């Protein structure tokens, strides 16, 4: 007889506390990275500073920040051998997240420190992965347009370089600032699905690349990071501000999930969505496309009144990226470009205090089966 368990099964591990963490925290509607509120960091910090904060548990001094800025921007360059191998991967009808997952795995084969367990080597691997995730996304975008890789500029930020590398044109200051804020907002989020995946893989004492590839796979799904792309697809298929309310009511009546709404932890709103809502309004008005924000607002109001659900980080980020001319299917890869910094902080934390994750599953299958020869079946 299979073992059964007296306690309730926590489907989706809701409410289960799986580890301690000092990386980021969510209390009610307050998100903090290393004890600093997301509002404070989004208003005052830079993505490079956030990377330092997440990995070192404190803000950098000016020399330390300069070092991170230099390492990250210089690290964005991809070597020619790797570019040539990546050029051989298909891009047509390939989802950029699938390509990014494969490309990140390939990156490990060109890194002689990939398997090292030395702390300094691991930090180098982390720096390279964080610097190059955005370069891989940019390379994918260029390759599918039949264009060449644009080399990053060493004296520019990661946000500046990413926008430059996807378009080949120097970005406007305003877009750089907005994009940098988006990177800050997406950098970490406690024990979310992808960070947990990274930690589960690390807990077997596997290597950093394997852990990050696990996390990319988890982020790709539409219930997690993949929702931002789905939000823009939904807005485009609704088509107009006037149609939005009825469209949503019909979808809810059909028991469909509205992408970009709801959250396992936040019940009183996602603080990142509030910041992104303001950015979406301003940017879409300036871009001469206010309908995207207005449509989003109607959807927001309708989902709240009909279902009591609030928008999460993925809802308004979609129209922020759209207003900047970023292709819809690279919204989730951009999420990965930022979140890799948080995954790495979690991986380091897991290595520092490891115990393998190994939960149980209550048996719900057949009992007492007996094998018989194929001729008798
Ligand atoms: N639209 C409509 N109904 C919803 C939504 C939604 N977006 N989210 C939750 N609900 C409903 C469910 O249908 C369910 O209703 P029921 O009790 O009548 O069956 C109830 O609310 C609870 O929903 P669950 O899916 O059980 O909530 P869970 O905590 O497991 O999932 C999740 C959270 C995945 C975020 C969910 O709200 C969802 O699927 N949202 C849409 C996808 C999305 O935006 N994901 C991004 C999340 S943020 C991030 O990961 C970066």
CSV table of C-alpha atoms and ligand atoms in Angstrom, one decimal:
chain,number,residue,atom,x,y,z
A,1,UNK,CA,0.0,0.0,0.0
A,2,UNK,CA,1.4,3.4,-1.0
A,3,UNK,CA,2.2,5.9,1.8
A,4,UNK,CA,-0.5,8.6,2.3
A,5,UNK,CA,-0.1,11.8,4.2
A,6,UNK,CA,-2.2,13.2,7.0
A,7,UNK,CA,-1.6,16.9,6.1
A,8,UNK,CA,-3.2,18.9,3.3
A,9,UNK,CA,-1.4,18.9,0.0
A,10,UNK,CA,-0.2,22.4,-1.0
A,11,UNK,CA,-0.9,22.4,-4.7
A,12,UNK,CA,1.5,25.0,-6.2
A,13,UNK,CA,3.2,25.1,-2.7
A,14,UNK,CA,1.0,28.0,-1.8
A,15,UNK,CA,1.9,29.2,1.7
A,16,UNK,CA,4.9,26.8,1.9
A,17,UNK,CA,8.1,28.5,3.2
A,18,UNK,CA,10.9,26.6,1.5
A,19,UNK,CA,14.0,28.5,2.6
A,20,UNK,CA,15.1,31.6,4.3
A,21,UNK,CA,16.2,34.5,2.0
A,22,UNK,CA,17.9,37.8,2.4
A,23,UNK,CA,17.6,38.8,-1.3
A,24,UNK,CA,14.2,40.4,-1.6
A,25,UNK,CA,11.0,40.5,0.5
A,26,UNK,CA,7.3,41.0,-0.1
A,27,UNK,CA,5.2,42.2,2.9
A,28,UNK,CA,1.7,43.1,1.9
A,29,UNK,CA,2.2,45.5,-1.0
A,30,UNK,CA,5.8,46.4,-0.2
A,31,UNK,CA,8.6,44.9,-2.2
A,32,UNK,CA,12.2,45.4,-1.0
A,33,UNK,CA,15.5,44.3,-2.4
A,34,UNK,CA,18.0,43.8,0.4
A,35,UNK,CA,15.8,46.0,2.7
A,36,UNK,CA,15.4,48.9,0.2
A,37,UNK,CA,11.9,49.6,-1.1
A,38,UNK,CA,11.4,49.2,-4.8
A,39,UNK,CA,10.0,52.7,-5.0
A,40,UNK,CA,13.2,54.1,-3.5
A,41,UNK,CA,15.4,52.0,-5.9
A,42,UNK,CA,13.4,52.8,-9.0
A,43,UNK,CA,13.5,56.5,-8.3
A,44,UNK,CA,17.2,56.7,-7.4
A,45,UNK,CA,19.3,53.7,-8.5
A,46,UNK,CA,20.6,52.2,-11.7
A,47,UNK,CA,20.5,48.6,-12.8
A,48,UNK,CA,24.2,48.2,-12.4
A,49,UNK,CA,23.9,49.4,-8.8
A,50,UNK,CA,21.0,46.9,-8.2
A,51,UNK,CA,23.2,44.1,-9.5
A,52,UNK,CA,25.9,45.0,-6.9
A,53,UNK,CA,23.2,45.4,-4.2
A,54,UNK,CA,21.7,42.0,-4.9
A,55,UNK,CA,25.0,40.2,-4.9
A,56,UNK,CA,26.7,42.0,-2.0
A,57,UNK,CA,23.8,42.9,0.4
A,58,UNK,CA,24.8,46.6,0.4
A,59,UNK,CA,25.0,49.6,-1.9
A,60,UNK,CA,28.4,50.1,-3.6
A,61,UNK,CA,30.7,53.0,-3.0
A,62,UNK,CA,31.6,55.0,-6.1
A,63,UNK,CA,34.7,52.9,-7.0
A,64,UNK,CA,32.8,49.7,-6.6
A,65,UNK,CA,29.9,51.0,-8.7
A,66,UNK,CA,32.4,52.1,-11.4
A,67,UNK,CA,34.0,48.7,-11.4
A,68,UNK,CA,30.6,47.0,-11.9
A,69,UNK,CA,29.6,49.4,-14.6
A,70,UNK,CA,32.8,48.8,-16.5
A,71,UNK,CA,32.7,45.0,-16.1
A,72,UNK,CA,29.1,44.8,-17.1
A,73,UNK,CA,29.3,47.0,-20.2
A,74,UNK,CA,32.6,45.5,-21.4
A,75,UNK,CA,31.2,42.1,-20.6
A,76,UNK,CA,28.3,42.7,-23.1
A,77,UNK,CA,30.7,42.1,-26.0
A,78,UNK,CA,30.2,38.6,-27.5
A,79,UNK,CA,33.2,36.8,-29.0
A,80,UNK,CA,33.2,36.1,-32.7
A,81,UNK,CA,33.4,32.3,-32.4
A,82,UNK,CA,30.3,32.3,-30.2
A,83,UNK,CA,28.4,34.6,-32.6
A,84,UNK,CA,29.2,32.3,-35.5
A,85,UNK,CA,27.9,29.3,-33.7
A,86,UNK,CA,24.8,31.2,-32.6
A,87,UNK,CA,24.3,32.2,-36.2
A,88,UNK,CA,23.8,28.6,-37.1
A,89,UNK,CA,20.7,28.3,-34.8
A,90,UNK,CA,17.3,28.8,-36.5
A,91,UNK,CA,15.5,32.1,-35.8
A,92,UNK,CA,12.5,31.7,-38.1
A,93,UNK,CA,9.3,30.6,-36.3
A,94,UNK,CA,11.4,30.2,-33.1
A,95,UNK,CA,10.3,31.8,-29.9
A,96,UNK,CA,13.0,34.2,-28.6
A,97,UNK,CA,12.8,32.6,-25.2
A,98,UNK,CA,13.5,29.2,-26.6
A,99,UNK,CA,16.4,30.6,-28.5
A,100,UNK,CA,17.7,32.4,-25.4
A,101,UNK,CA,17.4,29.2,-23.3
A,102,UNK,CA,19.5,27.4,-25.9
A,103,UNK,CA,22.0,30.2,-26.4
A,104,UNK,CA,22.6,30.5,-22.6
A,105,UNK,CA,23.3,26.8,-22.4
A,106,UNK,CA,25.7,27.2,-25.3
A,107,UNK,CA,27.5,30.1,-23.5
A,108,UNK,CA,28.5,27.6,-20.9
A,109,UNK,CA,30.5,25.6,-23.4
A,110,UNK,CA,32.6,28.6,-24.1
A,111,UNK,CA,33.3,29.4,-20.5
A,112,UNK,CA,36.2,27.6,-18.9
A,113,UNK,CA,35.0,28.6,-15.4
A,114,UNK,CA,31.5,27.1,-16.0
A,115,UNK,CA,32.0,24.1,-13.8
A,116,UNK,CA,34.2,25.8,-11.2
A,117,UNK,CA,33.1,25.8,-7.5
A,118,UNK,CA,35.6,28.5,-6.6
A,119,UNK,CA,33.8,31.7,-5.3
A,120,UNK,CA,35.8,34.1,-7.4
A,121,UNK,CA,35.2,32.0,-10.5
A,122,UNK,CA,31.5,31.8,-9.8
A,123,UNK,CA,31.3,35.6,-9.4
A,124,UNK,CA,33.0,35.9,-12.9
A,125,UNK,CA,30.5,33.5,-14.4
A,126,UNK,CA,27.7,35.6,-12.8
A,127,UNK,CA,29.1,38.8,-14.2
A,128,UNK,CA,29.4,37.3,-17.7
A,129,UNK,CA,25.9,35.9,-17.6
A,130,UNK,CA,24.4,39.1,-16.4
A,131,UNK,CA,26.3,41.2,-19.0
A,132,UNK,CA,25.6,38.8,-21.9
A,133,UNK,CA,21.9,37.9,-21.4
A,134,UNK,CA,20.9,41.2,-23.0
A,135,UNK,CA,23.5,40.8,-25.8
A,136,UNK,CA,22.1,37.4,-26.7
A,137,UNK,CA,18.6,38.9,-26.9
A,138,UNK,CA,19.9,41.7,-29.1
A,139,UNK,CA,21.8,39.2,-31.3
A,140,UNK,CA,18.6,37.2,-31.8
A,141,UNK,CA,16.8,40.3,-32.8
A,142,UNK,CA,19.5,41.3,-35.3
A,143,UNK,CA,19.9,37.8,-36.7
A,144,UNK,CA,16.2,37.3,-37.5
A,145,UNK,CA,16.3,40.6,-39.3
A,146,UNK,CA,19.2,39.4,-41.3
A,147,UNK,CA,21.5,42.0,-39.7
A,148,UNK,CA,24.9,41.8,-38.0
A,149,UNK,CA,25.6,42.0,-34.3
A,150,UNK,CA,26.1,45.5,-33.0
A,151,UNK,CA,29.0,45.7,-30.6
A,152,UNK,CA,28.3,47.4,-27.3
A,153,UNK,CA,30.1,50.6,-26.2
A,154,UNK,CA,32.2,50.2,-23.1
A,155,UNK,CA,31.4,53.6,-21.7
A,156,UNK,CA,27.7,53.2,-21.8
A,157,UNK,CA,25.2,51.6,-19.4
A,158,UNK,CA,23.5,48.2,-20.0
A,159,UNK,CA,20.2,49.9,-20.7
A,160,UNK,CA,21.8,52.2,-23.3
A,161,UNK,CA,23.7,49.4,-24.9
A,162,UNK,CA,20.7,47.1,-25.1
A,163,UNK,CA,18.6,49.6,-26.9
A,164,UNK,CA,21.5,50.5,-29.2
A,165,UNK,CA,22.3,46.8,-29.9
A,166,UNK,CA,18.8,45.9,-31.0
A,167,UNK,CA,18.3,48.9,-33.3
A,168,UNK,CA,21.9,49.9,-34.3
A,169,UNK,CA,20.9,53.5,-33.4
A,170,UNK,CA,21.9,55.6,-30.4
A,171,UNK,CA,18.9,55.6,-28.1
A,172,UNK,CA,17.1,58.7,-26.7
A,173,UNK,CA,18.1,59.6,-23.1
A,174,UNK,CA,14.4,59.3,-22.0
A,175,UNK,CA,14.1,55.7,-23.3
A,176,UNK,CA,17.4,54.8,-21.6
A,177,UNK,CA,16.1,56.0,-18.3
A,178,UNK,CA,12.8,54.2,-18.7
A,179,UNK,CA,14.4,51.0,-19.8
A,180,UNK,CA,16.9,51.2,-16.9
A,181,UNK,CA,13.9,51.6,-14.5
A,182,UNK,CA,12.3,48.5,-16.1
A,183,UNK,CA,15.4,46.5,-15.5
A,184,UNK,CA,15.4,47.6,-11.8
A,185,UNK,CA,11.7,46.7,-11.4
A,186,UNK,CA,12.2,43.2,-12.8
A,187,UNK,CA,15.5,42.3,-11.1
A,188,UNK,CA,14.2,40.1,-8.2
A,189,UNK,CA,11.0,39.0,-6.6
A,190,UNK,CA,11.5,36.7,-3.6
A,191,UNK,CA,10.8,33.0,-4.3
A,192,UNK,CA,9.0,33.4,-7.6
A,193,UNK,CA,8.7,30.4,-10.0
A,194,UNK,CA,11.9,31.0,-11.9
A,195,UNK,CA,14.1,31.9,-8.9
A,196,UNK,CA,12.8,28.8,-7.2
A,197,UNK,CA,13.6,26.7,-10.3
A,198,UNK,CA,17.2,28.1,-10.2
A,199,UNK,CA,17.4,27.2,-6.5
A,200,UNK,CA,16.1,23.7,-7.0
A,201,UNK,CA,18.7,23.1,-9.7
A,202,UNK,CA,21.5,24.6,-7.6
A,203,UNK,CA,20.4,22.5,-4.6
A,204,UNK,CA,21.7,19.4,-6.4
A,205,UNK,CA,25.1,21.3,-6.5
A,206,UNK,CA,24.7,21.6,-10.3
A,207,UNK,CA,26.5,24.5,-12.0
A,208,UNK,CA,25.4,28.1,-12.4
A,209,UNK,CA,24.6,27.8,-16.1
A,210,UNK,CA,22.3,24.8,-15.5
A,211,UNK,CA,20.5,26.7,-12.8
A,212,UNK,CA,20.0,29.8,-15.0
A,213,UNK,CA,18.8,27.7,-17.9
A,214,UNK,CA,16.2,26.1,-15.6
A,215,UNK,CA,15.1,29.5,-14.6
A,216,UNK,CA,14.8,30.8,-18.2
A,217,UNK,CA,12.6,27.8,-18.9
A,218,UNK,CA,10.3,28.6,-16.0
A,219,UNK,CA,10.2,32.3,-16.8
A,220,UNK,CA,9.0,31.6,-20.3
A,221,UNK,CA,5.6,30.3,-19.3
A,222,UNK,CA,2.6,32.6,-19.7
A,223,UNK,CA,1.6,32.2,-16.0
A,224,UNK,CA,5.0,33.8,-15.1
A,225,UNK,CA,7.2,36.0,-17.2
A,226,UNK,CA,5.6,35.1,-20.5
A,227,UNK,CA,2.5,37.0,-19.5
A,228,UNK,CA,3.9,40.4,-20.6
A,229,UNK,CA,4.0,39.3,-24.2
A,230,UNK,CA,0.5,37.8,-23.9
A,231,UNK,CA,-0.8,41.2,-22.6
A,232,UNK,CA,0.3,43.0,-25.7
A,233,UNK,CA,-1.2,40.2,-27.9
A,234,UNK,CA,-4.5,40.6,-26.0
A,235,UNK,CA,-4.5,44.4,-26.4
A,236,UNK,CA,-3.9,44.1,-30.2
A,237,UNK,CA,-6.6,41.6,-30.6
A,238,UNK,CA,-9.1,43.7,-28.6
A,239,UNK,CA,-8.2,46.5,-31.0
A,240,UNK,CA,-10.0,49.6,-29.5
A,241,UNK,CA,-10.6,51.3,-26.2
A,242,UNK,CA,-14.4,51.0,-26.8
A,243,UNK,CA,-14.3,47.2,-27.2
A,244,UNK,CA,-12.1,46.6,-24.2
A,245,UNK,CA,-14.8,46.4,-21.4
A,246,UNK,CA,-17.1,43.9,-23.2
A,247,UNK,CA,-14.1,41.9,-24.4
A,248,UNK,CA,-12.9,41.4,-20.9
A,249,UNK,CA,-16.4,40.6,-19.5
A,250,UNK,CA,-16.9,37.9,-22.2
A,251,UNK,CA,-13.4,36.4,-21.5
A,252,UNK,CA,-14.1,36.3,-17.8
A,253,UNK,CA,-17.6,34.7,-18.4
A,254,UNK,CA,-15.8,32.1,-20.4
A,255,UNK,CA,-13.5,31.5,-17.4
A,256,UNK,CA,-10.4,32.7,-19.3
A,257,UNK,CA,-7.5,34.1,-17.5
A,258,UNK,CA,-6.7,37.8,-18.2
A,259,UNK,CA,-2.9,38.0,-18.7
A,260,UNK,CA,-1.2,40.5,-16.4
A,261,UNK,CA,-3.7,40.1,-13.6
A,262,UNK,CA,-3.6,38.3,-10.3
A,263,UNK,CA,-0.7,37.2,-8.1
A,264,UNK,CA,0.0,34.4,-5.7
A,265,UNK,CA,1.4,36.7,-3.1
A,266,UNK,CA,0.1,40.3,-3.6
A,267,UNK,CA,-3.5,40.6,-2.7
A,268,UNK,CA,-3.5,44.4,-2.3
A,269,UNK,CA,-1.7,45.2,-5.5
A,270,UNK,CA,1.8,44.9,-7.0
A,271,UNK,CA,3.9,48.0,-6.3
A,272,UNK,CA,5.8,47.5,-9.6
A,273,UNK,CA,2.5,47.7,-11.6
A,274,UNK,CA,1.8,51.1,-10.0
A,275,UNK,CA,5.1,52.5,-11.1
A,276,UNK,CA,4.7,51.0,-14.6
A,277,UNK,CA,1.2,52.4,-14.9
A,278,UNK,CA,2.5,55.9,-14.6
A,279,UNK,CA,5.3,55.2,-17.1
A,280,UNK,CA,2.8,53.7,-19.6
A,281,UNK,CA,0.5,56.7,-19.4
A,282,UNK,CA,3.3,59.2,-19.9
A,283,UNK,CA,5.2,57.3,-22.6
A,284,UNK,CA,2.1,56.4,-24.7
A,285,UNK,CA,0.9,60.0,-24.6
A,286,UNK,CA,4.3,61.2,-25.8
A,287,UNK,CA,4.5,58.5,-28.4
A,288,UNK,CA,1.1,59.6,-29.8
A,289,UNK,CA,-0.4,56.2,-29.0
A,290,UNK,CA,-2.6,57.0,-25.9
A,291,UNK,CA,-5.1,54.3,-26.9
A,292,UNK,CA,-2.8,51.5,-25.5
A,293,UNK,CA,-2.8,53.1,-22.1
A,294,UNK,CA,-6.5,53.9,-22.2
A,295,UNK,CA,-7.4,50.4,-23.3
A,296,UNK,CA,-5.2,49.0,-20.5
A,297,UNK,CA,-6.9,51.3,-18.0
A,298,UNK,CA,-10.4,50.1,-19.1
A,299,UNK,CA,-9.2,46.5,-18.7
A,300,UNK,CA,-7.7,47.3,-15.3
A,301,UNK,CA,-11.0,48.8,-14.1
A,302,UNK,CA,-13.1,46.0,-15.5
A,303,UNK,CA,-11.0,43.1,-14.1
A,304,UNK,CA,-11.0,44.9,-10.7
A,305,UNK,CA,-14.8,45.4,-10.7
A,306,UNK,CA,-15.7,42.0,-12.2
A,307,UNK,CA,-13.2,39.8,-10.5
A,308,UNK,CA,-11.5,41.8,-7.8
A,309,UNK,CA,-8.0,41.2,-9.3
A,310,UNK,CA,-5.3,43.8,-9.6
A,311,UNK,CA,-2.6,44.1,-12.3
A,312,UNK,CA,0.8,42.6,-11.8
A,313,UNK,CA,4.2,43.6,-13.2
A,314,UNK,CA,3.5,42.2,-16.6
A,315,UNK,CA,0.4,44.2,-17.3
A,316,UNK,CA,1.7,47.8,-17.8
A,317,UNK,CA,5.2,46.8,-18.8
A,318,UNK,CA,3.7,45.6,-22.1
A,319,UNK,CA,2.6,49.0,-23.1
A,320,UNK,CA,5.8,50.6,-21.8
A,321,UNK,CA,7.9,48.4,-24.1
A,322,UNK,CA,5.4,48.9,-27.0
A,323,UNK,CA,5.7,52.6,-26.8
A,324,UNK,CA,9.4,52.3,-27.2
A,325,UNK,CA,9.0,50.2,-30.4
A,326,UNK,CA,10.3,47.0,-28.8
A,327,UNK,CA,9.0,43.9,-30.6
A,328,UNK,CA,6.4,42.1,-28.5
A,329,UNK,CA,8.0,38.7,-28.4
A,330,UNK,CA,11.2,40.0,-26.8
A,331,UNK,CA,9.4,41.4,-23.7
A,332,UNK,CA,10.0,38.1,-21.8
A,333,UNK,CA,13.6,37.9,-22.9
A,334,UNK,CA,14.1,41.4,-21.6
A,335,UNK,CA,12.6,40.2,-18.3
A,336,UNK,CA,15.3,37.5,-18.3
A,337,UNK,CA,18.0,40.0,-19.0
A,338,UNK,CA,17.1,41.7,-15.7
A,339,UNK,CA,16.0,38.8,-13.6
A,340,UNK,CA,19.2,36.9,-14.2
A,341,UNK,CA,20.7,39.2,-11.6
A,342,UNK,CA,18.2,38.0,-9.0
A,343,UNK,CA,18.5,34.4,-10.0
A,344,UNK,CA,22.2,34.6,-9.4
A,345,UNK,CA,21.8,36.2,-6.0
A,346,UNK,CA,19.4,33.2,-5.1
A,347,UNK,CA,21.9,30.7,-6.5
A,348,UNK,CA,24.7,32.1,-4.4
A,349,UNK,CA,22.4,32.1,-1.4
A,350,UNK,CA,21.5,28.5,-2.1
A,351,UNK,CA,25.1,27.4,-2.4
A,352,UNK,CA,26.0,29.2,0.8
A,353,UNK,CA,23.4,27.3,2.9
A,354,UNK,CA,22.4,24.3,0.8
A,355,UNK,CA,20.1,21.4,1.3
A,356,UNK,CA,18.7,19.5,-1.7
A,357,UNK,CA,15.0,20.2,-2.5
A,358,UNK,CA,13.2,17.0,-2.4
A,359,UNK,CA,9.5,17.2,-1.6
A,360,UNK,CA,7.1,14.2,-1.7
A,361,UNK,CA,4.1,13.4,-3.9
A,362,UNK,CA,1.1,11.6,-2.5
A,363,UNK,CA,0.4,8.5,-4.5
A,364,UNK,CA,-2.8,8.8,-6.7
A,365,UNK,CA,-2.1,6.0,-9.2
A,366,UNK,CA,-3.1,2.4,-9.6
A,367,UNK,CA,-2.2,-0.2,-7.0
A,368,UNK,CA,-1.0,-3.8,-7.2
A,369,UNK,CA,-0.2,-3.9,-10.9
A,370,UNK,CA,1.4,-7.1,-12.3
A,371,UNK,CA,3.6,-7.2,-15.3
A,372,UNK,CA,2.5,-9.6,-18.1
A,373,UNK,CA,4.1,-10.6,-21.4
A,374,UNK,CA,3.3,-8.3,-24.3
A,375,UNK,CA,1.5,-11.2,-26.1
A,376,UNK,CA,-1.0,-11.5,-23.3
A,377,UNK,CA,-2.0,-7.7,-23.2
B,1,LIG,N1,-7.8,36.3,-14.8
B,1,LIG,C1,-8.9,35.7,-14.4
B,1,LIG,N2,-9.1,35.0,-13.3
B,1,LIG,C2,-8.0,34.8,-12.6
B,1,LIG,C3,-6.7,35.4,-12.9
B,1,LIG,C4,-6.7,36.2,-14.1
B,1,LIG,N3,-5.5,36.7,-14.5
B,1,LIG,N4,-5.8,35.1,-12.0
B,1,LIG,C5,-6.4,34.4,-11.1
B,1,LIG,N5,-7.7,34.2,-11.4
B,1,LIG,C6,-8.8,33.5,-10.7
B,1,LIG,C7,-8.6,32.0,-11.0
B,1,LIG,O1,-9.4,31.6,-12.1
B,1,LIG,C8,-9.2,31.4,-9.7
B,1,LIG,O2,-10.6,31.5,-9.7
B,1,LIG,P1,-11.5,30.4,-9.1
B,1,LIG,O3,-11.1,30.3,-7.7
B,1,LIG,O4,-12.8,30.8,-9.4
B,1,LIG,O5,-11.1,29.1,-9.9
B,1,LIG,C9,-8.6,32.3,-8.6
B,1,LIG,O6,-8.5,33.6,-9.3
B,1,LIG,C10,-7.3,31.9,-8.1
B,1,LIG,O7,-6.4,31.8,-9.2
B,1,LIG,P2,-5.2,30.8,-9.3
B,1,LIG,O8,-4.8,30.6,-10.7
B,1,LIG,O9,-5.5,29.6,-8.5
B,1,LIG,O10,-4.1,31.7,-8.5
B,1,LIG,P3,-2.5,31.3,-8.4
B,1,LIG,O11,-2.1,32.0,-7.2
B,1,LIG,O12,-2.4,29.8,-8.5
B,1,LIG,O13,-1.9,31.9,-9.7
B,1,LIG,C11,-1.2,33.6,-11.2
B,1,LIG,C12,-1.3,33.2,-9.7
B,1,LIG,C13,-0.5,32.5,-11.9
B,1,LIG,C14,-0.4,34.9,-11.3
B,1,LIG,C15,-2.6,33.8,-11.8
B,1,LIG,O14,-3.2,34.9,-11.1
B,1,LIG,C16,-2.6,34.0,-13.3
B,1,LIG,O15,-2.7,33.0,-14.0
B,1,LIG,N6,-2.5,35.3,-13.8
B,1,LIG,C17,-2.5,35.5,-15.2
B,1,LIG,C18,-1.0,35.2,-15.7
B,1,LIG,C19,-0.1,36.3,-15.2
B,1,LIG,O16,-0.4,37.5,-15.3
B,1,LIG,N7,1.1,35.9,-14.8
B,1,LIG,C20,2.1,36.8,-14.3
B,1,LIG,C21,2.2,36.8,-12.9
B,1,LIG,S1,3.5,38.0,-12.3
B,1,LIG,C22,4.9,37.2,-12.7
B,1,LIG,O17,5.0,36.0,-12.6
B,1,LIG,C23,6.0,37.9,-13.2
